[in-house]
Amino acid sequence: MIFLSISKYSKNIKCMYNSTLFRTVLLAFLFVFTPSLKAQNSNKNLKKQIDEILYSVPKGTKSAILIIDPNKKDTLYSKNAFTPITPASNTKLFTTSVALQLMGPEYKISTKLYTDDENLTDGVIDGNLYIKGFGDALFTGKDLIILIKNLDSLGIKKISGNVIADDTFFDNIYSRDDWIVQEKANVSLPPVSALVLNRNKFTLILSSRKKNNLRLRYSISPNYSFVKVNMEARVTRFRARPRITYHTSDREFDIRVAGGLRRRRYPRYYAIYPHNPPLFMALALREQLEKNGIKVLGKTSFGKTPDTAIEISDVFITVEKMISETNKNSDNFLAECLFKILGAYYSGEQGNSFYATQAVISFIKENGIYNEGNSIVDGSGISRFNKITVASIVALLKSIYLNPEIFNDFYNSLSISGVDGTLKERLNNTAAFRKFYGKTGTLNGVSAISGYLTTNKNTDLIVSIIMEFNKKGAAFYREIQDRIINLLTIKK
């Protein structure tokens, strides 16, 4: 891991994070201060310049902005700071930071193999093989092979029982639309499950380069031998869409493609989300076992691993790795998996959205970050039922800033202006290039950005800007935000 630090740590600022008094008055001292006359005049000039930038924002736009100097306890600019607003992917700041602070950066998120056979010295598992997931959303086919190679090292050549996949660490509500009622999000996600393989999706590739009325050609990626495609769709002269349906049995994953596709030079790609992730994983595990010369006599199914089962193999990632992947690229799927992990950790029960919400809200209340009207219903920020104040976002970022035990891990998980992640194409040719570490957020009619800025004078600032709009496009509001951040870089 690369450790980066903004200028605070070179100044040996005393950490106040664990102080009860600090947590109690955190929001208060964001705003209550007595700056010098010179500082007051400087802030007035800065406020005037920011107001001039905002002058071009169309009427009816709801803007919430808070900018502070965390070391001087100085509020540089505030507008609608305590007004709840849709945060979009700025919600991920809460999901990732609370996970990091409750579980710690080295907490292991595992996928494990178990068996109910106590004697493995004879090369045979006389019983079942279980694969259990604990929310590793980055688990791939390569990781599955690593698990199986550990069986090879034990000399296992045969399994007399069944291959059973266990995703009971989470609930079995896989779709966000099923746990967030009265909302149909326009962002599609794979099933959110505790047992994940290749992000719980694969790609069906259809080619219509043949002559009219011939069946479409197809391939799948990654390739699974247990995925069977019944191709009924044909090349057509007219515009048409294929109709894709599928279901899973204990032996195979069946896809039916009906309808048609207009003749064209390039193939079309369709994401397939297995509706039963544990059964799909069981099929994939069985396939890899047999490829590695391990014979399976029983069936493939899904269910719960017995408490008495013996662990025989483990692959894991850390919380630090997962939050980095989540924040830099604003990964919605990872955020929702992490959200349920957080719920399981907090409750000691099966991970679900209710426990996850309780974990986040309880944490921000206990740490003086909560504002009236704050509401968090998912981990990614896709839902418009999420409502957060920029005051809460800034208070959250400040609490992390003052906590050296987790600051570097969190700071390094954020996108860097002009360098990587969702900020790679922003602030490139400005004074703020490489100086802003932050999290963006975008929904239809919402644009958000929050994070840490180190100015040209080596001053550390915390910035949160969220705009809800119904005129102009998101690019316009991103430009407004970038102009404000660039101005801060130069002036402070």
CSV table of C-alpha atoms in Angstrom, one decimal:
chain,number,residue,atom,x,y,z
A,1,MET,CA,0.0,0.0,0.0
A,2,ILE,CA,1.3,3.5,-0.9
A,3,PHE,CA,1.0,5.9,2.0
A,4,LEU,CA,0.2,9.5,1.1
A,5,SER,CA,-0.5,12.3,3.5
A,6,ILE,CA,-1.6,15.8,3.1
A,7,SER,CA,0.1,18.6,5.0
A,8,LYS,CA,-1.6,18.1,8.3
A,9,TYR,CA,0.7,15.3,9.4
A,10,SER,CA,3.8,17.3,8.7
A,11,LYS,CA,2.5,19.9,11.2
A,12,ASN,CA,2.0,17.4,14.0
A,13,ILE,CA,-1.5,18.4,14.7
A,14,LYS,CA,-2.7,16.6,17.8
A,15,CYS,CA,-5.5,14.0,17.1
A,16,MET,CA,-8.7,14.9,18.9
A,17,TYR,CA,-10.8,12.1,17.4
A,18,ASN,CA,-11.2,10.0,20.5
A,19,SER,CA,-12.2,12.9,22.7
A,20,THR,CA,-15.8,12.7,23.9
A,21,LEU,CA,-15.9,16.5,23.9
A,22,PHE,CA,-14.7,16.7,20.3
A,23,ARG,CA,-17.3,14.3,19.1
A,24,THR,CA,-20.0,16.3,20.9
A,25,VAL,CA,-19.1,19.6,19.4
A,26,LEU,CA,-17.8,18.5,16.0
A,27,LEU,CA,-20.5,20.2,14.0
A,28,ALA,CA,-20.6,23.2,16.2
A,29,PHE,CA,-16.9,24.2,15.8
A,30,LEU,CA,-17.2,23.9,12.0
A,31,PHE,CA,-19.1,27.2,12.2
A,32,VAL,CA,-18.4,28.9,15.5
A,33,PHE,CA,-15.1,30.7,15.4
A,34,THR,CA,-13.6,34.2,15.7
A,35,PRO,CA,-11.2,34.7,12.8
A,36,SER,CA,-8.8,37.6,12.6
A,37,LEU,CA,-9.9,40.8,10.8
A,38,LYS,CA,-7.5,39.9,7.9
A,39,ALA,CA,-9.0,36.4,7.7
A,40,GLN,CA,-12.5,37.9,7.7
A,41,ASN,CA,-11.7,40.1,4.8
A,42,SER,CA,-10.0,37.3,2.9
A,43,ASN,CA,-13.0,35.1,3.5
A,44,LYS,CA,-15.4,37.8,2.3
A,45,ASN,CA,-13.4,38.2,-0.9
A,46,LEU,CA,-13.4,34.4,-1.4
A,47,LYS,CA,-17.2,34.2,-0.8
A,48,LYS,CA,-17.8,37.0,-3.3
A,49,GLN,CA,-15.7,35.1,-5.9
A,50,ILE,CA,-17.6,31.9,-5.3
A,51,ASP,CA,-20.9,33.7,-5.5
A,52,GLU,CA,-19.8,35.1,-8.9
A,53,ILE,CA,-19.1,31.6,-10.1
A,54,LEU,CA,-22.6,30.5,-8.9
A,55,TYR,CA,-24.3,33.4,-10.5
A,56,SER,CA,-24.5,31.4,-13.8
A,57,VAL,CA,-26.3,28.6,-12.1
A,58,PRO,CA,-30.0,28.5,-13.4
A,59,LYS,CA,-32.7,29.5,-11.0
A,60,GLY,CA,-34.4,26.6,-9.4
A,61,THR,CA,-31.1,24.8,-8.8
A,62,LYS,CA,-30.7,23.6,-5.3
A,63,SER,CA,-27.1,24.1,-4.2
A,64,ALA,CA,-25.6,22.9,-0.9
A,65,ILE,CA,-22.0,23.9,-0.3
A,66,LEU,CA,-19.7,23.8,2.7
A,67,ILE,CA,-15.9,24.5,2.7
A,68,ILE,CA,-13.8,24.5,5.8
A,69,ASP,CA,-10.2,24.8,7.0
A,70,PRO,CA,-10.1,21.9,9.5
A,71,ASN,CA,-7.0,23.1,11.2
A,72,LYS,CA,-8.1,26.7,11.8
A,73,LYS,CA,-11.7,25.6,12.5
A,74,ASP,CA,-12.6,28.2,9.8
A,75,THR,CA,-15.7,28.1,7.7
A,76,LEU,CA,-14.7,29.6,4.3
A,77,TYR,CA,-18.1,29.2,2.6
A,78,SER,CA,-21.5,27.9,3.6
A,79,LYS,CA,-24.7,27.6,1.7
A,80,ASN,CA,-27.7,25.4,2.6
A,81,ALA,CA,-25.2,23.4,4.7
A,82,PHE,CA,-27.9,21.9,6.9
A,83,THR,CA,-30.4,21.2,4.2
A,84,PRO,CA,-30.9,17.5,3.4
A,85,ILE,CA,-30.1,16.9,-0.3
A,86,THR,CA,-29.7,13.8,-2.6
A,87,PRO,CA,-26.0,12.9,-2.3
A,88,ALA,CA,-25.8,10.4,-5.2
A,89,SER,CA,-22.5,8.5,-4.9
A,90,ASN,CA,-21.3,10.7,-2.1
A,91,THR,CA,-23.2,8.1,0.0
A,92,LYS,CA,-20.3,5.8,-0.6
A,93,LEU,CA,-18.2,8.1,1.7
A,94,PHE,CA,-20.4,6.9,4.6
A,95,THR,CA,-20.5,3.3,3.6
A,96,THR,CA,-16.7,3.0,3.2
A,97,SER,CA,-15.6,5.2,6.1
A,98,VAL,CA,-17.9,3.5,8.6
A,99,ALA,CA,-16.8,0.1,7.4
A,100,LEU,CA,-13.2,1.2,7.8
A,101,GLN,CA,-13.7,2.6,11.2
A,102,LEU,CA,-15.8,-0.2,12.7
A,103,MET,CA,-14.0,-3.2,11.1
A,104,GLY,CA,-10.5,-1.8,10.5
A,105,PRO,CA,-8.4,-1.9,7.3
A,106,GLU,CA,-7.1,-5.4,7.7
A,107,TYR,CA,-10.5,-7.1,8.3
A,108,LYS,CA,-10.7,-10.1,6.1
A,109,ILE,CA,-13.6,-10.6,3.6
A,110,SER,CA,-13.3,-14.3,2.8
A,111,THR,CA,-14.6,-17.1,0.5
A,112,LYS,CA,-14.0,-20.5,2.1
A,113,LEU,CA,-14.3,-24.2,1.4
A,114,TYR,CA,-15.5,-26.5,4.1
A,115,THR,CA,-16.3,-30.2,4.5
A,116,ASP,CA,-18.2,-32.4,6.9
A,117,ASP,CA,-15.6,-35.2,6.5
A,118,GLU,CA,-13.2,-35.3,9.4
A,119,ASN,CA,-10.7,-37.6,7.7
A,120,LEU,CA,-9.0,-36.2,4.6
A,121,THR,CA,-5.9,-38.4,4.6
A,122,ASP,CA,-7.4,-41.0,2.2
A,123,GLY,CA,-7.8,-38.6,-0.8
A,124,VAL,CA,-11.6,-38.8,-0.6
A,125,ILE,CA,-14.1,-36.4,0.9
A,126,ASP,CA,-16.7,-38.8,2.3
A,127,GLY,CA,-19.3,-36.2,2.6
A,128,ASN,CA,-20.2,-32.8,1.1
A,129,LEU,CA,-18.0,-29.9,0.0
A,130,TYR,CA,-19.3,-26.5,0.9
A,131,ILE,CA,-18.2,-23.1,-0.5
A,132,LYS,CA,-19.3,-20.2,1.7
A,133,GLY,CA,-19.0,-16.5,0.8
A,134,PHE,CA,-18.7,-13.6,3.2
A,135,GLY,CA,-19.2,-10.8,0.7
A,136,ASP,CA,-16.0,-10.7,-1.4
A,137,ALA,CA,-17.4,-8.9,-4.4
A,138,LEU,CA,-14.0,-9.1,-6.1
A,139,PHE,CA,-13.9,-12.9,-6.1
A,140,THR,CA,-13.1,-14.3,-9.6
A,141,GLY,CA,-12.7,-17.5,-11.5
A,142,LYS,CA,-8.9,-17.3,-10.7
A,143,ASP,CA,-9.7,-17.2,-7.0
A,144,LEU,CA,-11.9,-20.3,-7.4
A,145,ILE,CA,-8.9,-22.1,-9.0
A,146,ILE,CA,-6.7,-21.1,-6.0
A,147,LEU,CA,-9.3,-22.6,-3.6
A,148,ILE,CA,-9.3,-25.8,-5.6
A,149,LYS,CA,-5.5,-26.0,-5.7
A,150,ASN,CA,-5.5,-26.1,-2.0
A,151,LEU,CA,-7.6,-29.3,-2.3
A,152,ASP,CA,-4.9,-30.7,-4.6
A,153,SER,CA,-2.3,-30.0,-1.9
A,154,LEU,CA,-4.4,-32.2,0.4
A,155,GLY,CA,-4.4,-35.0,-2.2
A,156,ILE,CA,-8.2,-34.9,-2.7
A,157,LYS,CA,-9.2,-36.8,-5.8
A,158,LYS,CA,-12.9,-37.6,-5.1
A,159,ILE,CA,-15.9,-36.1,-3.4
A,160,SER,CA,-18.6,-38.7,-2.6
A,161,GLY,CA,-21.2,-36.2,-1.5
A,162,ASN,CA,-22.7,-33.0,-2.9
A,163,VAL,CA,-21.2,-29.6,-3.8
A,164,ILE,CA,-23.1,-27.0,-1.9
A,165,ALA,CA,-22.9,-23.2,-2.1
A,166,ASP,CA,-23.7,-21.2,1.0
A,167,ASP,CA,-24.5,-17.4,0.7
A,168,THR,CA,-26.4,-17.2,4.0
A,169,PHE,CA,-24.0,-14.6,5.4
A,170,PHE,CA,-26.3,-12.2,3.7
A,171,ASP,CA,-30.1,-12.4,3.3
A,172,ASN,CA,-31.4,-13.7,-0.1
A,173,ILE,CA,-32.9,-10.4,-1.2
A,174,TYR,CA,-30.6,-10.0,-4.2
A,175,SER,CA,-32.2,-7.0,-5.9
A,176,ARG,CA,-32.1,-3.4,-4.6
A,177,ASP,CA,-35.6,-3.0,-5.9
A,178,ASP,CA,-36.8,-5.6,-3.5
A,179,TRP,CA,-35.4,-4.0,-0.4
A,180,ILE,CA,-36.1,-0.3,-1.4
A,181,VAL,CA,-39.8,-0.4,-1.9
A,182,GLN,CA,-41.6,2.1,-4.1
A,183,GLU,CA,-38.5,2.8,-6.1
A,184,LYS,CA,-37.3,1.4,-9.4
A,185,ALA,CA,-33.7,2.6,-9.9
A,186,ASN,CA,-32.6,3.3,-13.4
A,187,VAL,CA,-29.1,1.8,-12.6
A,188,SER,CA,-28.9,-1.9,-13.2
A,189,LEU,CA,-26.9,-4.0,-10.7
A,190,PRO,CA,-26.0,-7.8,-10.6
A,191,PRO,CA,-27.5,-9.7,-7.7
A,192,VAL,CA,-26.0,-8.6,-4.3
A,193,SER,CA,-25.1,-11.8,-2.6
A,194,ALA,CA,-22.5,-13.0,0.0
A,195,LEU,CA,-21.2,-15.5,-2.5
A,196,VAL,CA,-19.9,-13.7,-5.7
A,197,LEU,CA,-18.3,-15.0,-8.8
A,198,ASN,CA,-17.0,-12.6,-11.5
A,199,ARG,CA,-19.3,-9.9,-10.1
A,200,ASN,CA,-22.3,-12.2,-10.5
A,201,LYS,CA,-22.5,-11.7,-14.2
A,202,PHE,CA,-21.2,-12.9,-17.5
A,203,THR,CA,-21.6,-11.7,-21.1
A,204,LEU,CA,-23.6,-13.2,-23.9
A,205,ILE,CA,-22.2,-12.1,-27.3
A,206,LEU,CA,-24.5,-12.2,-30.3
A,207,SER,CA,-23.3,-11.9,-33.9
A,208,SER,CA,-25.6,-11.1,-36.8
A,209,ARG,CA,-23.1,-11.0,-39.7
A,210,LYS,CA,-24.7,-14.0,-41.4
A,211,LYS,CA,-27.3,-14.0,-44.2
A,212,ASN,CA,-30.9,-13.1,-43.3
A,213,ASN,CA,-32.9,-15.8,-41.6
A,214,LEU,CA,-29.9,-17.8,-40.4
A,215,ARG,CA,-29.5,-18.3,-36.6
A,216,LEU,CA,-27.4,-15.9,-34.7
A,217,ARG,CA,-23.9,-16.9,-33.7
A,218,TYR,CA,-23.1,-16.6,-30.1
A,219,SER,CA,-20.4,-17.0,-27.5
A,220,ILE,CA,-20.2,-16.4,-23.7
A,221,SER,CA,-17.5,-14.7,-21.6
A,222,PRO,CA,-16.2,-16.1,-19.3
A,223,ASN,CA,-16.8,-19.5,-20.9
A,224,TYR,CA,-18.6,-22.0,-18.7
A,225,SER,CA,-19.3,-25.5,-20.0
A,226,PHE,CA,-22.5,-25.8,-17.9
A,227,VAL,CA,-24.1,-22.7,-19.6
A,228,LYS,CA,-26.3,-24.0,-22.4
A,229,VAL,CA,-27.7,-21.7,-25.1
A,230,ASN,CA,-30.8,-22.6,-27.0
A,231,MET,CA,-30.5,-20.2,-30.0
A,232,GLU,CA,-33.8,-19.6,-31.8
A,233,ALA,CA,-33.1,-15.9,-32.8
A,234,ARG,CA,-32.3,-15.2,-36.4
A,235,VAL,CA,-30.7,-12.5,-38.6
A,236,THR,CA,-33.3,-10.1,-39.9
A,237,ARG,CA,-33.5,-7.4,-42.5
A,238,PHE,CA,-35.4,-5.1,-40.1
A,239,ARG,CA,-34.7,-3.7,-36.7
A,240,ALA,CA,-35.3,-6.3,-34.0
A,241,ARG,CA,-34.4,-7.3,-30.5
A,242,PRO,CA,-33.5,-10.7,-29.1
A,243,ARG,CA,-35.6,-11.9,-26.2
A,244,ILE,CA,-33.3,-13.5,-23.6
A,245,THR,CA,-34.6,-15.7,-20.8
A,246,TYR,CA,-32.7,-18.1,-18.5
A,247,HIS,CA,-33.0,-20.4,-15.5
A,248,THR,CA,-30.7,-22.5,-13.4
A,249,SER,CA,-31.0,-26.2,-12.5
A,250,ASP,CA,-28.7,-28.4,-10.5
A,251,ARG,CA,-26.9,-29.5,-13.6
A,252,GLU,CA,-26.8,-26.4,-15.9
A,253,PHE,CA,-27.6,-22.8,-16.6
A,254,ASP,CA,-30.0,-22.6,-19.6
A,255,ILE,CA,-30.4,-19.6,-21.8
A,256,ARG,CA,-33.0,-19.2,-24.5
A,257,VAL,CA,-32.6,-16.6,-27.2
A,258,ALA,CA,-35.7,-15.9,-29.3
A,259,GLY,CA,-36.6,-13.0,-31.6
A,260,GLY,CA,-34.0,-11.6,-34.0
A,261,LEU,CA,-31.3,-9.1,-34.6
A,262,ARG,CA,-30.8,-6.9,-37.6
A,263,ARG,CA,-27.8,-7.8,-39.8
A,264,ARG,CA,-24.8,-5.8,-38.7
A,265,ARG,CA,-21.0,-5.9,-38.8
A,266,TYR,CA,-20.3,-5.8,-35.1
A,267,PRO,CA,-21.5,-8.1,-32.4
A,268,ARG,CA,-23.8,-7.1,-29.6
A,269,TYR,CA,-23.1,-7.7,-25.9
A,270,TYR,CA,-25.7,-8.6,-23.3
A,271,ALA,CA,-25.0,-8.8,-19.5
A,272,ILE,CA,-26.5,-11.9,-17.9
A,273,TYR,CA,-27.1,-11.8,-14.2
A,274,PRO,CA,-27.7,-15.3,-12.7
A,275,HIS,CA,-30.8,-15.0,-10.5
A,276,ASN,CA,-29.6,-17.7,-8.2
A,277,PRO,CA,-25.9,-16.8,-7.4
A,278,PRO,CA,-25.2,-19.6,-5.0
A,279,LEU,CA,-26.4,-22.3,-7.4
A,280,PHE,CA,-24.4,-20.7,-10.2
A,281,MET,CA,-21.3,-20.8,-8.0
A,282,ALA,CA,-21.9,-24.5,-7.1
A,283,LEU,CA,-22.0,-25.3,-10.8
A,284,ALA,CA,-18.8,-23.3,-11.5
A,285,LEU,CA,-17.1,-25.0,-8.6
A,286,ARG,CA,-18.1,-28.5,-9.7
A,287,GLU,CA,-16.8,-27.6,-13.3
A,288,GLN,CA,-13.4,-26.5,-11.9
A,289,LEU,CA,-13.1,-29.5,-9.6
A,290,GLU,CA,-13.6,-31.9,-12.5
A,291,LYS,CA,-11.2,-29.9,-14.7
A,292,ASN,CA,-8.6,-30.4,-11.9
A,293,GLY,CA,-9.2,-34.2,-11.8
A,294,ILE,CA,-11.4,-34.2,-8.7
A,295,LYS,CA,-14.5,-36.4,-9.3
A,296,VAL,CA,-17.8,-35.4,-7.8
A,297,LEU,CA,-20.4,-38.2,-7.3
A,298,GLY,CA,-23.2,-36.1,-5.8
A,299,LYS,CA,-25.3,-33.2,-6.9
A,300,THR,CA,-24.8,-29.4,-7.0
A,301,SER,CA,-27.1,-27.4,-4.7
A,302,PHE,CA,-27.2,-24.5,-2.3
A,303,GLY,CA,-27.8,-24.4,1.4
A,304,LYS,CA,-26.2,-23.7,4.8
A,305,THR,CA,-22.8,-24.9,5.9
A,306,PRO,CA,-23.1,-27.0,9.2
A,307,ASP,CA,-21.5,-25.3,12.2
A,308,THR,CA,-19.4,-28.4,12.7
A,309,ALA,CA,-17.9,-28.3,9.2
A,310,ILE,CA,-14.1,-28.1,8.9
A,311,GLU,CA,-12.5,-25.2,7.0
A,312,ILE,CA,-10.1,-26.5,4.4
A,313,SER,CA,-9.4,-23.5,2.1
A,314,ASP,CA,-9.6,-19.7,2.2
A,315,VAL,CA,-9.2,-16.8,-0.2
A,316,PHE,CA,-9.8,-13.3,1.0
A,317,ILE,CA,-9.4,-9.5,0.5
A,318,THR,CA,-9.2,-6.8,3.1
A,319,VAL,CA,-11.6,-4.0,3.9
A,320,GLU,CA,-8.9,-1.6,2.8
A,321,LYS,CA,-8.7,-3.2,-0.7
A,322,MET,CA,-12.5,-3.2,-1.0
A,323,ILE,CA,-13.0,0.5,-0.1
A,324,SER,CA,-10.3,1.5,-2.5
A,325,GLU,CA,-12.0,-0.3,-5.4
A,326,THR,CA,-15.3,1.1,-4.3
A,327,ASN,CA,-14.4,4.8,-3.9
A,328,LYS,CA,-11.9,5.4,-6.8
A,329,ASN,CA,-14.2,4.1,-9.5
A,330,SER,CA,-17.5,4.7,-7.7
A,331,ASP,CA,-18.4,1.0,-7.9
A,332,ASN,CA,-22.0,0.5,-7.1
A,333,PHE,CA,-21.9,-3.2,-6.9
A,334,LEU,CA,-19.0,-3.3,-4.5
A,335,ALA,CA,-20.6,-0.6,-2.3
A,336,GLU,CA,-23.8,-2.6,-1.9
A,337,CYS,CA,-21.9,-5.8,-1.0
A,338,LEU,CA,-19.8,-3.8,1.5
A,339,PHE,CA,-23.1,-2.3,2.9
A,340,LYS,CA,-24.4,-5.7,3.7
A,341,ILE,CA,-21.0,-6.8,5.2
A,342,LEU,CA,-21.3,-3.8,7.4
A,343,GLY,CA,-24.8,-4.8,8.5
A,344,ALA,CA,-23.6,-8.4,9.3
A,345,TYR,CA,-20.6,-7.1,11.3
A,346,TYR,CA,-22.7,-4.5,13.2
A,347,SER,CA,-25.6,-6.9,14.1
A,348,GLY,CA,-23.9,-10.2,14.5
A,349,GLU,CA,-26.7,-11.5,12.3
A,350,GLN,CA,-27.4,-12.1,8.7
A,351,GLY,CA,-26.3,-9.1,6.7
A,352,ASN,CA,-29.1,-7.1,5.2
A,353,SER,CA,-29.9,-3.5,4.3
A,354,PHE,CA,-31.8,-2.8,7.6
A,355,TYR,CA,-28.8,-3.7,9.8
A,356,ALA,CA,-26.5,-1.8,7.4
A,357,THR,CA,-28.6,1.3,7.6
A,358,GLN,CA,-28.6,1.0,11.4
A,359,ALA,CA,-24.8,0.6,11.5
A,360,VAL,CA,-24.2,3.8,9.5
A,361,ILE,CA,-26.9,6.0,11.2
A,362,SER,CA,-25.8,4.8,14.7
A,363,PHE,CA,-22.2,5.5,14.0
A,364,ILE,CA,-22.8,9.1,12.7
A,365,LYS,CA,-25.1,9.8,15.6
A,366,GLU,CA,-22.6,8.6,18.2
A,367,ASN,CA,-19.9,10.7,16.6
A,368,GLY,CA,-21.8,13.9,16.3
A,369,ILE,CA,-22.1,13.8,12.5
A,370,TYR,CA,-25.8,13.2,12.2
A,371,ASN,CA,-28.1,16.1,11.1
A,372,GLU,CA,-31.9,16.1,11.3
A,373,GLY,CA,-33.3,14.8,8.0
A,374,ASN,CA,-30.3,12.6,7.2
A,375,SER,CA,-31.5,9.3,5.6
A,376,ILE,CA,-29.4,6.5,4.2
A,377,VAL,CA,-31.1,3.5,2.6
A,378,ASP,CA,-28.4,1.9,0.4
A,379,GLY,CA,-24.6,1.7,0.2
A,380,SER,CA,-24.1,3.1,-3.3
A,381,GLY,CA,-26.2,6.2,-3.4
A,382,ILE,CA,-28.3,5.0,-6.3
A,383,SER,CA,-31.5,5.6,-4.3
A,384,ARG,CA,-33.1,9.0,-4.3
A,385,PHE,CA,-34.4,8.2,-0.8
A,386,ASN,CA,-30.9,9.0,0.5
A,387,LYS,CA,-30.8,12.5,2.0
A,388,ILE,CA,-27.7,13.9,3.6
A,389,THR,CA,-26.5,17.4,4.5
A,390,VAL,CA,-23.2,18.7,3.3
A,391,ALA,CA,-22.5,19.6,7.0
A,392,SER,CA,-22.7,15.9,7.8
A,393,ILE,CA,-20.4,15.0,4.9
A,394,VAL,CA,-17.8,17.6,6.0
A,395,ALA,CA,-18.1,16.5,9.6
A,396,LEU,CA,-17.5,12.9,8.5
A,397,LEU,CA,-14.4,13.9,6.4
A,398,LYS,CA,-13.1,16.0,9.3
A,399,SER,CA,-13.5,13.1,11.8
A,400,ILE,CA,-11.4,10.9,9.4
A,401,TYR,CA,-8.9,13.7,8.9
A,402,LEU,CA,-8.3,13.8,12.6
A,403,ASN,CA,-7.9,10.1,13.0
A,404,PRO,CA,-4.4,9.0,11.9
A,405,GLU,CA,-5.2,5.3,12.4
A,406,ILE,CA,-7.4,5.2,9.3
A,407,PHE,CA,-6.8,8.5,7.5
A,408,ASN,CA,-4.2,7.2,5.0
A,409,ASP,CA,-6.3,4.2,4.0
A,410,PHE,CA,-9.3,6.3,3.4
A,411,TYR,CA,-7.5,9.2,1.7
A,412,ASN,CA,-5.7,6.8,-0.7
A,413,SER,CA,-9.1,5.2,-1.6
A,414,LEU,CA,-10.3,8.5,-3.1
A,415,SER,CA,-9.9,9.6,-6.7
A,416,ILE,CA,-7.1,12.0,-7.5
A,417,SER,CA,-7.9,15.1,-9.6
A,418,GLY,CA,-6.6,14.6,-13.1
A,419,VAL,CA,-5.0,11.2,-12.3
A,420,ASP,CA,-7.4,8.3,-11.7
A,421,GLY,CA,-10.9,7.1,-11.0
A,422,THR,CA,-13.9,9.3,-11.5
A,423,LEU,CA,-11.7,12.4,-11.3
A,424,LYS,CA,-9.3,11.3,-14.0
A,425,GLU,CA,-10.7,13.7,-16.6
A,426,ARG,CA,-11.4,16.6,-14.2
A,427,LEU,CA,-9.2,19.5,-13.1
A,428,ASN,CA,-6.4,18.4,-15.5
A,429,ASN,CA,-5.2,21.8,-16.7
A,430,THR,CA,-5.8,23.7,-13.5
A,431,ALA,CA,-4.0,24.6,-10.3
A,432,ALA,CA,-5.9,21.8,-8.6
A,433,PHE,CA,-4.3,19.0,-10.7
A,434,ARG,CA,-3.3,16.2,-8.3
A,435,LYS,CA,-4.3,18.4,-5.3
A,436,PHE,CA,-7.8,17.2,-4.7
A,437,TYR,CA,-8.7,13.7,-3.4
A,438,GLY,CA,-12.4,13.2,-3.5
A,439,LYS,CA,-15.6,11.4,-4.3
A,440,THR,CA,-17.9,12.4,-7.1
A,441,GLY,CA,-21.6,11.6,-7.4
A,442,THR,CA,-24.0,11.7,-10.4
A,443,LEU,CA,-27.7,10.8,-10.8
A,444,ASN,CA,-30.1,12.3,-13.3
A,445,GLY,CA,-30.5,15.9,-12.0
A,446,VAL,CA,-27.8,15.5,-9.3
A,447,SER,CA,-24.1,16.3,-9.3
A,448,ALA,CA,-21.9,16.1,-6.2
A,449,ILE,CA,-18.3,16.3,-5.2
A,450,SER,CA,-16.7,16.1,-1.8
A,451,GLY,CA,-13.1,15.6,-0.5
A,452,TYR,CA,-9.8,17.0,0.6
A,453,LEU,CA,-7.9,19.8,-1.1
A,454,THR,CA,-4.3,20.9,-0.5
A,455,THR,CA,-4.0,24.4,-1.8
A,456,ASN,CA,-1.0,26.1,-3.4
A,457,LYS,CA,-0.1,27.5,0.0
A,458,ASN,CA,-0.2,24.0,1.5
A,459,THR,CA,-3.4,24.7,3.4
A,460,ASP,CA,-5.7,21.7,3.9
A,461,LEU,CA,-9.4,22.3,3.1
A,462,ILE,CA,-12.5,20.0,3.2
A,463,VAL,CA,-15.0,20.6,0.4
A,464,SER,CA,-18.5,19.4,-0.2
A,465,ILE,CA,-20.6,20.6,-3.1
A,466,ILE,CA,-24.0,19.0,-4.1
A,467,MET,CA,-26.3,20.4,-6.7
A,468,GLU,CA,-29.9,19.2,-7.7
A,469,PHE,CA,-30.9,20.7,-11.0
A,470,ASN,CA,-33.6,20.5,-13.7
A,471,LYS,CA,-31.9,22.7,-16.3
A,472,LYS,CA,-28.7,22.2,-18.2
A,473,GLY,CA,-26.7,18.9,-18.0
A,474,ALA,CA,-24.3,17.4,-15.4
A,475,ALA,CA,-21.3,18.6,-17.3
A,476,PHE,CA,-22.3,22.2,-16.7
A,477,TYR,CA,-22.4,21.6,-12.9
A,478,ARG,CA,-19.2,19.7,-12.9
A,479,GLU,CA,-17.5,22.7,-14.5
A,480,ILE,CA,-19.0,25.0,-11.8
A,481,GLN,CA,-17.6,22.7,-9.1
A,482,ASP,CA,-14.2,22.5,-10.7
A,483,ARG,CA,-14.0,26.3,-11.0
A,484,ILE,CA,-14.7,26.6,-7.2
A,485,ILE,CA,-12.1,24.0,-6.3
A,486,ASN,CA,-9.5,25.6,-8.6
A,487,LEU,CA,-10.3,29.0,-7.1
A,488,LEU,CA,-9.7,27.6,-3.6
A,489,THR,CA,-6.4,26.1,-4.7
A,490,ILE,CA,-5.2,29.5,-5.9
A,491,LYS,CA,-6.6,31.8,-3.2
A,492,LYS,CA,-6.1,29.7,0.0
